[in-house]
Amino acid sequence: MEMDSPSQSRPPHVVIFPLPLQGHINSMIKLAELLALAGFKLTFLNSHHNHERLIKFTNIVAYFKRYPGFELKTITDGLPLDHPRSGNWFLETYEEAIKMKIKQRFREMLMNSNPPVDCVIADGFSGFAIDVANELGIPIIGFRTSSPRSFWVYYSITDIIKAGELPIRGSEDMDRLITTVPGMETYLRCRDLPSFCRKSDIEDSTVQLIVKQTRKSTEADALIFNTTDELDGPILSQIRTKCANIYPIGPLHAQLNTKLKAKHGESFDQFSNALREEDKSCIPWLDKQPYRSVIYVSFGSITSTSRDQLVELWYGLLNSKTKFLFVVRPDSVIGKDGEGEDVVKELMEKSKDRGYIVDWAPQEVVLNHQAVGGFLTHSGWNSTLESIVAGVPMVCWPYFADQQVTSRVVSRVWKIGLDMKDVCDRKIVENMVNDVMVDRKEFVNSATDMAKVINQCVSIGGSSSNNLDRLIEDIRMKRLKTTKRL
Ligand code: UDP
């Protein structure tokens, strides 16, 4: 078996392996396309289940035919195809599936690859991939698809515990500052820690798993982050003390759009990576609305609300001065079968002339629509970056994981929105929506300014564009194993 470096005559072969979750696939498939544009041979390794969904709802096979040698391969995620994969299925089953099946299948795939694999880019949450790549002598880069600041908090959890700042106790002041995350001492409060830190048992397996995976990811030859120096510079400097070679190459969707536009012109064709059917009927509805008059409401692909929370959000929106476009996935509302549907129908009836509802929106298009002036979001990292690039200020209602950190950064560090963390009350929703959309123009101004800066980063000569060029060259020139030790 040939496992040596790429010969002069063939392009480098890179395998990209995301976690089987929408937010992770989104940015990793964009990176795959960027590397394919650079002439690399790409293998995109998706779970069987997500591959089937992409085939069902997108033109993935036809789209990637335009890149010679772009291969879509599949691997198990450990569950049968017809499993609903709802709620916390990933945290509950994936670790075991790695041990039982995924690690071995991944190893076989790499060993049997022809042409041989020159570099693996694996989700930064897949420590086993580092072990397999090291065993086979293949350079490996970890890709952390969530925010670098949340990565840094996860990395620091051991120190937070040592300093006695965790676990959180019953009568805790949630607004006290956490002092043991370097670079974040002035703004990170107890309530801004990732949601998993709220468990009174800090030895809990979820917390331990995330800390373990985060620390493990710094053993990769390099790390990729979907951000820019301009957004996260101070924290990237901190992370460099643990992993010398990092590539901040985001926002990846903007980077890809810029490259596609340069190649094909304004009306370039774009791949939509939705695992659900997009309802595009919201676009003609938006076309009829005045400039920046609509708030877009979406909580990503995983977040669910209780019936009561949905009602509070809805009345807050109705009582505000703005119209709204609301994404309610069929699995968005927790409750007995059909209960979610009933409440949505009832609320929709009451707000026919104020709101529009879809199961799943073409989010990037929506955020860039001239009628959209604000985003009520769960602060998922992809959604946050998409909002920043579009210059849309946010009202943040974080649900779990890294979102608690990101919403704090949006409001306190970047000042491009408000943080509604830990409350869901119609009056507060109304006030915050009005603040961001109507009454406090400073949010629109700062979001517009930030969009200019960040779009510059992905243009030729910008920091993220340069970092992508460096990544491409380092893979091409086989420098990854050496840069690690710089
Ligand atoms: N998204 C979309 N349509 C929707 C809701 C979400 O296209 O109606 C996309 C959104 O553009 C983003 C992704 O789904 O790229 C959600 O990722 P994020 O990291 O924001 O949140 P997660 O789903 O991982 O919680």
XYZ file of C-alpha atoms and ligand atoms in Angstrom:
511
model
C 0.000 0.000 0.000
C 1.352 3.392 -1.000
C 1.187 5.887 1.841
C 3.791 8.367 0.746
C 3.466 12.014 -0.157
C 1.666 13.244 -3.289
C 3.644 12.754 -6.428
C 4.247 15.795 -8.599
C 1.804 14.442 -11.149
C -1.348 14.272 -9.049
C -3.190 16.819 -6.929
C -3.211 16.353 -3.137
C -5.981 14.072 -1.889
C -7.814 15.421 1.155
C -10.490 13.572 3.143
C -12.978 15.797 4.971
C -14.930 14.116 7.749
C -17.589 16.161 9.630
C -19.668 15.106 12.608
C -23.105 13.923 11.481
C -24.842 17.229 12.378
C -26.205 19.997 10.137
C -24.114 22.860 11.544
C -20.907 20.814 11.182
C -21.641 19.623 7.644
C -22.433 23.187 6.506
C -19.025 24.668 7.088
C -17.023 21.542 6.262
C -18.640 21.062 2.872
C -17.832 24.685 2.099
C -14.203 24.043 2.949
C -14.323 20.934 0.731
C -15.531 23.063 -2.160
C -12.855 25.708 -1.544
C -10.141 23.042 -1.686
C -11.715 21.525 -4.796
C -11.615 24.994 -6.377
C -7.881 25.014 -5.600
C -7.571 21.839 -7.691
C -7.365 19.271 -4.885
C -8.900 15.826 -5.041
C -11.576 15.727 -2.335
C -13.347 12.940 -0.510
C -16.267 14.157 1.599
C -17.148 11.518 4.167
C -20.704 11.852 5.429
C -22.906 9.579 7.526
C -25.186 7.307 5.457
C -28.194 9.009 7.015
C -27.129 12.570 6.211
C -25.969 11.582 2.747
C -29.435 10.204 2.010
C -31.013 13.439 3.215
C -28.706 15.554 1.105
C -29.572 13.411 -1.907
C -33.262 13.833 -1.137
C -33.287 17.593 -0.577
C -30.386 18.919 -2.646
C -28.617 18.440 -5.960
C -25.410 17.336 -4.228
C -24.376 14.653 -6.725
C -24.916 16.763 -9.841
C -23.421 19.862 -8.212
C -20.084 18.340 -7.204
C -19.613 16.625 -10.579
C -18.139 19.945 -11.711
C -15.030 19.204 -9.642
C -12.960 16.372 -11.109
C -12.300 13.695 -8.525
C -14.757 15.070 -5.926
C -16.052 11.949 -4.207
C -18.932 11.568 -1.779
C -18.359 8.625 0.504
C -20.400 7.418 3.443
C -19.805 5.861 6.833
C -22.106 4.704 9.627
C -23.068 7.018 12.505
C -23.888 3.945 14.570
C -27.691 4.100 14.281
C -30.042 2.346 11.860
C -31.129 4.536 8.920
C -34.738 4.834 10.094
C -33.837 6.005 13.648
C -35.410 9.477 14.228
C -32.152 10.966 15.622
C -34.059 13.452 17.751
C -33.057 15.301 20.927
C -29.634 14.462 22.313
C -29.081 11.346 20.188
C -25.613 12.476 19.244
C -24.260 12.977 22.745
C -25.959 9.804 23.908
C -24.801 7.391 21.215
C -21.870 8.665 19.143
C -19.025 7.918 21.560
C -20.079 4.290 21.796
C -20.556 4.041 18.022
C -16.985 5.256 17.511
C -15.660 2.428 19.643
C -17.908 -0.190 18.087
C -17.741 0.682 14.395
C -16.767 4.124 13.188
C -13.081 4.116 14.095
C -12.436 0.785 12.363
C -14.408 1.733 9.213
C -12.584 5.059 9.034
C -9.223 3.308 9.284
C -10.208 0.863 6.514
C -11.371 3.697 4.310
C -8.052 5.525 4.657
C -5.985 2.392 4.159
C -7.830 1.349 1.019
C -7.893 4.763 -0.564
C -6.641 5.142 -4.076
C -5.039 7.583 -4.650
C -3.594 7.553 -1.137
C -4.777 10.197 1.293
C -2.360 13.108 1.783
C -4.266 14.939 4.507
C -7.309 14.364 6.714
C -9.436 17.281 7.881
C -11.630 15.836 10.605
C -14.166 17.505 12.829
C -12.299 18.832 15.869
C -14.670 16.810 17.998
C -13.384 13.514 16.524
C -10.303 12.694 18.601
C -10.281 9.127 17.300
C -9.517 10.433 13.810
C -6.247 11.905 15.140
C -5.239 8.496 16.501
C -6.078 6.750 13.226
C -4.284 9.322 11.054
C -1.200 9.247 13.308
C -1.163 5.468 13.206
C -1.148 5.605 9.388
C 1.298 8.521 9.201
C -1.191 10.837 7.471
C -1.162 14.552 8.402
C -4.351 15.552 10.199
C -6.004 18.905 10.772
C -8.832 19.360 13.260
C -11.685 21.626 12.214
C -13.561 23.211 15.124
C -16.849 24.271 13.577
C -18.092 26.157 16.636
C -16.744 29.456 17.924
C -13.088 29.684 19.004
C -14.147 31.418 22.201
C -16.283 28.447 23.211
C -13.367 26.167 22.306
C -11.190 28.211 24.636
C -13.719 28.055 27.461
C -13.997 24.270 27.067
C -10.232 24.061 27.074
C -10.105 26.043 30.323
C -12.782 24.099 32.224
C -10.216 22.069 34.149
C -8.678 25.335 35.414
C -12.083 26.824 36.200
C -12.832 23.798 38.361
C -9.400 23.922 40.014
C -9.983 27.570 40.919
C -13.286 26.631 42.575
C -15.358 28.653 40.070
C -17.226 25.508 39.050
C -19.446 23.621 39.779
C -22.292 26.084 40.034
C -24.086 25.791 43.366
C -27.770 26.270 44.026
C -27.676 29.820 45.347
C -25.042 31.005 42.891
C -24.843 34.572 41.606
C -24.969 33.794 37.902
C -23.685 37.271 37.046
C -20.338 36.877 38.807
C -17.319 37.073 36.491
C -15.291 33.954 35.768
C -11.638 34.840 36.248
C -9.855 31.754 34.956
C -10.369 31.881 31.189
C -7.402 33.904 29.895
C -8.489 36.761 27.671
C -12.134 36.639 28.748
C -11.845 37.858 32.362
C -13.692 41.117 31.757
C -16.906 39.795 30.271
C -17.457 36.060 30.809
C -20.021 35.585 33.556
C -21.108 32.383 35.179
C -24.291 32.406 33.079
C -22.230 32.727 29.892
C -20.418 29.434 30.387
C -21.459 26.682 27.961
C -24.789 25.220 29.050
C -23.234 21.895 30.072
C -21.386 23.697 32.885
C -24.690 24.252 34.660
C -24.767 20.640 35.784
C -24.160 20.428 39.506
C -22.160 17.281 38.810
C -19.169 18.597 36.916
C -17.852 15.048 36.578
C -20.888 14.467 34.363
C -19.994 12.454 31.287
C -21.083 15.115 28.747
C -18.855 17.780 30.301
C -15.965 15.349 30.555
C -16.426 14.214 26.966
C -16.354 17.769 25.631
C -13.321 18.743 27.696
C -11.523 15.569 26.620
C -12.288 16.124 22.927
C -11.266 19.774 23.120
C -7.911 19.019 24.716
C -7.374 16.106 22.345
C -7.949 18.278 19.278
C -4.785 20.253 20.035
C -2.844 17.030 19.291
C -3.733 17.422 15.602
C -1.012 18.801 13.324
C -3.034 22.006 12.989
C -6.476 23.465 13.730
C -8.892 25.252 11.437
C -11.400 27.761 12.828
C -14.357 29.229 11.025
C -13.553 32.789 12.053
C -11.206 35.685 11.304
C -8.442 37.394 13.226
C -10.618 40.514 13.134
C -13.430 38.770 15.032
C -11.497 36.589 17.442
C -7.847 37.708 17.351
C -7.190 37.898 21.119
C -8.587 34.423 21.741
C -6.809 32.922 18.733
C -3.556 34.156 20.293
C -4.437 32.260 23.449
C -5.252 29.103 21.480
C -1.908 29.336 19.637
C -0.180 28.704 22.979
C -1.696 25.184 22.862
C -1.545 24.470 19.125
C 1.058 26.482 17.224
C -0.432 26.176 13.762
C -3.965 27.477 13.388
C -5.828 28.616 10.308
C -8.642 31.144 10.865
C -10.230 30.981 7.394
C -13.793 32.108 7.979
C -16.493 33.028 7.585
C -16.315 30.098 5.200
C -19.615 30.743 3.453
C -18.440 34.266 2.609
C -15.009 33.017 1.562
C -16.610 30.492 -0.782
C -19.070 33.022 -2.198
C -16.210 35.415 -2.923
C -14.194 32.754 -4.740
C -17.200 31.510 -6.729
C -18.094 35.060 -7.725
C -14.534 35.687 -8.878
C -14.660 32.542 -10.995
C -18.188 32.578 -12.380
C -19.459 36.142 -11.981
C -22.354 37.547 -9.934
C -24.939 34.899 -10.806
C -22.842 31.952 -9.670
C -24.505 28.679 -8.890
C -24.381 27.710 -5.212
C -24.853 24.444 -3.348
C -27.507 24.457 -0.635
C -26.512 21.918 2.003
C -29.858 21.618 3.780
C -30.813 18.327 5.357
C -34.440 19.485 5.081
C -36.636 20.831 2.339
C -36.317 24.614 2.043
C -39.526 26.582 1.775
C -38.645 29.327 -0.678
C -42.143 30.824 -0.608
C -40.911 33.220 2.085
C -38.849 35.101 -0.506
C -41.805 36.497 -2.506
C -43.355 37.403 0.865
C -40.180 39.247 1.878
C -40.117 40.975 -1.531
C -43.367 42.725 -0.553
C -42.037 44.055 2.759
C -40.338 47.432 3.236
C -36.570 47.826 3.689
C -35.303 46.361 6.987
C -38.827 45.962 8.358
C -38.818 42.210 9.118
C -37.173 40.282 11.919
C -36.101 36.774 10.949
C -36.611 34.221 13.728
C -34.834 30.882 13.616
C -33.226 28.650 16.175
C -31.187 26.400 13.902
C -31.464 22.678 13.343
C -31.529 21.248 16.879
C -33.074 23.733 19.342
C -36.567 23.008 20.580
C -38.865 25.124 22.729
C -41.654 24.310 25.140
C -45.177 25.258 24.159
C -45.110 28.111 26.705
C -41.837 29.499 25.406
C -43.174 29.507 21.868
C -46.269 31.396 23.005
C -44.150 34.025 24.829
C -41.872 34.501 21.837
C -44.835 34.787 19.528
C -46.693 37.385 21.585
C -43.494 39.338 22.075
C -43.126 39.489 18.311
C -46.789 40.312 17.768
C -46.667 43.144 20.301
C -43.501 44.588 18.798
C -43.610 47.043 15.950
C -42.190 44.642 13.394
C -43.247 41.893 11.040
C -41.552 38.552 11.371
C -40.492 35.501 9.392
C -40.474 32.530 11.761
C -38.902 29.123 11.158
C -40.783 26.420 13.056
C -39.435 22.975 12.222
C -41.856 20.062 12.663
C -39.745 18.994 15.681
C -39.324 22.509 17.131
C -41.945 22.338 19.853
C -41.584 19.781 22.611
C -44.865 18.257 23.640
C -47.217 15.444 22.971
C -47.764 14.396 19.369
C -49.549 17.098 17.426
C -49.559 19.585 20.322
C -46.833 21.664 18.678
C -48.692 21.716 15.394
C -51.925 22.834 17.060
C -50.331 25.727 18.886
C -48.490 26.880 15.780
C -51.719 26.803 13.756
C -53.541 28.765 16.417
C -50.819 31.414 16.701
C -50.509 31.709 12.948
C -54.188 32.367 12.651
C -53.815 35.303 15.062
C -50.870 36.826 13.234
C -51.700 36.307 9.557
C -50.941 39.835 8.506
C -47.857 40.234 10.710
C -45.902 37.058 10.330
C -44.915 34.347 7.902
C -43.958 30.857 8.939
C -41.887 28.165 7.246
C -40.521 24.730 8.220
C -37.041 25.584 6.981
C -35.829 28.757 5.269
C -33.045 29.425 2.776
C -31.303 31.274 5.605
C -28.378 32.878 3.817
C -30.712 34.338 1.184
C -33.128 35.498 3.862
C -30.465 37.253 5.928
C -29.225 39.066 2.836
C -32.710 40.157 1.778
C -33.239 43.915 1.883
C -36.447 43.488 3.940
C -34.668 41.777 6.848
C -33.442 44.115 9.569
C -32.856 41.822 12.528
C -32.367 38.204 13.545
C -33.819 36.547 16.633
C -31.382 33.647 16.863
C -30.247 30.814 19.115
C -26.642 31.996 18.543
C -25.491 28.889 16.701
C -22.079 29.652 15.252
C -23.085 29.328 11.585
C -26.134 31.522 12.096
C -24.044 34.108 13.937
C -21.470 34.290 11.145
C -24.186 34.453 8.484
C -25.798 37.353 10.335
C -22.476 39.184 10.746
C -21.636 38.866 7.047
C -25.095 40.147 6.098
C -24.781 43.085 8.527
C -27.909 42.073 10.452
C -28.038 42.847 14.215
C -29.210 40.089 16.540
C -31.406 39.358 19.504
C -29.796 36.261 20.997
C -31.733 33.557 22.777
C -29.120 30.837 23.300
C -30.255 27.280 23.841
C -27.238 25.123 24.618
C -23.531 24.297 24.262
C -21.386 27.113 22.823
C -24.390 29.390 22.223
C -24.281 30.835 25.758
C -20.736 32.070 25.110
C -21.478 33.434 21.640
C -24.523 35.448 22.668
C -22.394 37.199 25.302
C -19.727 38.032 22.748
C -22.314 39.344 20.258
C -23.784 41.699 22.851
C -20.847 42.645 25.032
C -17.731 42.399 22.860
C -18.936 43.091 19.320
C -21.963 45.124 20.393
C -24.052 44.040 17.431
C -27.081 42.850 19.337
C -28.709 42.010 22.646
C -28.488 38.905 24.809
C -31.848 37.538 25.985
C -30.213 34.595 27.736
C -32.214 32.787 30.437
C -35.460 34.701 29.961
C -38.421 34.132 27.737
C -41.015 36.736 28.553
C -43.213 38.453 25.986
C -42.513 41.966 27.300
C -38.734 41.452 27.122
C -39.006 39.936 23.651
C -41.055 42.937 22.539
C -38.592 45.447 24.014
C -35.485 43.775 22.644
C -36.957 43.338 19.176
C -37.947 47.011 19.123
C -34.522 48.059 20.403
C -32.673 46.198 17.693
C -35.115 46.877 14.853
C -36.485 50.329 15.537
C -35.368 52.315 18.557
C -31.609 51.886 18.880
C -29.949 52.533 15.555
C -26.493 51.918 17.032
C -26.989 48.176 16.519
C -27.682 48.575 12.821
C -24.707 50.902 12.474
C -22.253 48.625 14.266
C -23.527 45.533 12.414
C -23.105 47.370 9.093
C -19.566 48.434 9.999
C -18.622 44.969 11.135
C -19.979 43.384 7.932
C -17.688 45.641 5.905
C -14.622 44.605 7.899
C -15.445 40.894 7.823
C -16.253 40.810 4.114
C -12.856 42.419 3.546
C -11.162 39.516 5.367
C -12.298 37.024 2.741
C -11.356 39.230 -0.227
C -7.962 38.936 -1.908
C -5.298 40.134 0.542
C -7.628 39.845 3.557
C -6.535 37.829 6.602
C -8.814 34.822 6.056
C -8.078 34.704 2.361
C -4.340 34.717 3.110
C -4.784 32.007 5.712
C -6.661 29.841 3.222
C -3.822 30.288 0.715
C -1.368 29.270 3.430
C -3.451 26.181 4.258
C -3.539 25.181 0.584
C 0.208 25.642 0.221
C 0.998 23.800 3.463
C -1.017 20.782 2.310
C 0.442 20.936 -1.188
C 4.014 21.280 0.059
C 3.568 18.638 2.789
C 4.502 21.087 5.529
C 1.890 20.165 8.119
C 3.981 17.814 10.225
C 6.725 20.440 10.479
C 4.675 23.585 11.075
C 3.188 21.891 14.144
C 6.497 22.129 15.960
C 7.311 25.722 15.050
N -30.526 27.010 8.538
C -31.204 27.134 7.347
N -32.545 27.309 7.408
C -33.250 27.370 8.552
C -32.543 27.269 9.762
C -31.175 27.091 9.720
O -30.623 27.091 6.268
O -34.468 27.518 8.507
C -29.066 26.813 8.489
C -28.327 28.069 8.878
O -28.131 28.874 7.743
C -27.052 27.534 9.486
C -27.438 26.140 9.997
O -28.693 25.821 9.417
O -26.047 27.422 8.492
C -27.583 26.072 11.498
O -26.323 26.063 12.067
P -26.013 26.778 13.443
O -24.575 26.556 13.732
O -26.456 28.173 13.417
O -26.935 26.046 14.487
P -27.225 24.495 14.852
O -28.242 24.008 13.909
O -25.903 23.762 14.731
O -27.731 24.579 16.248
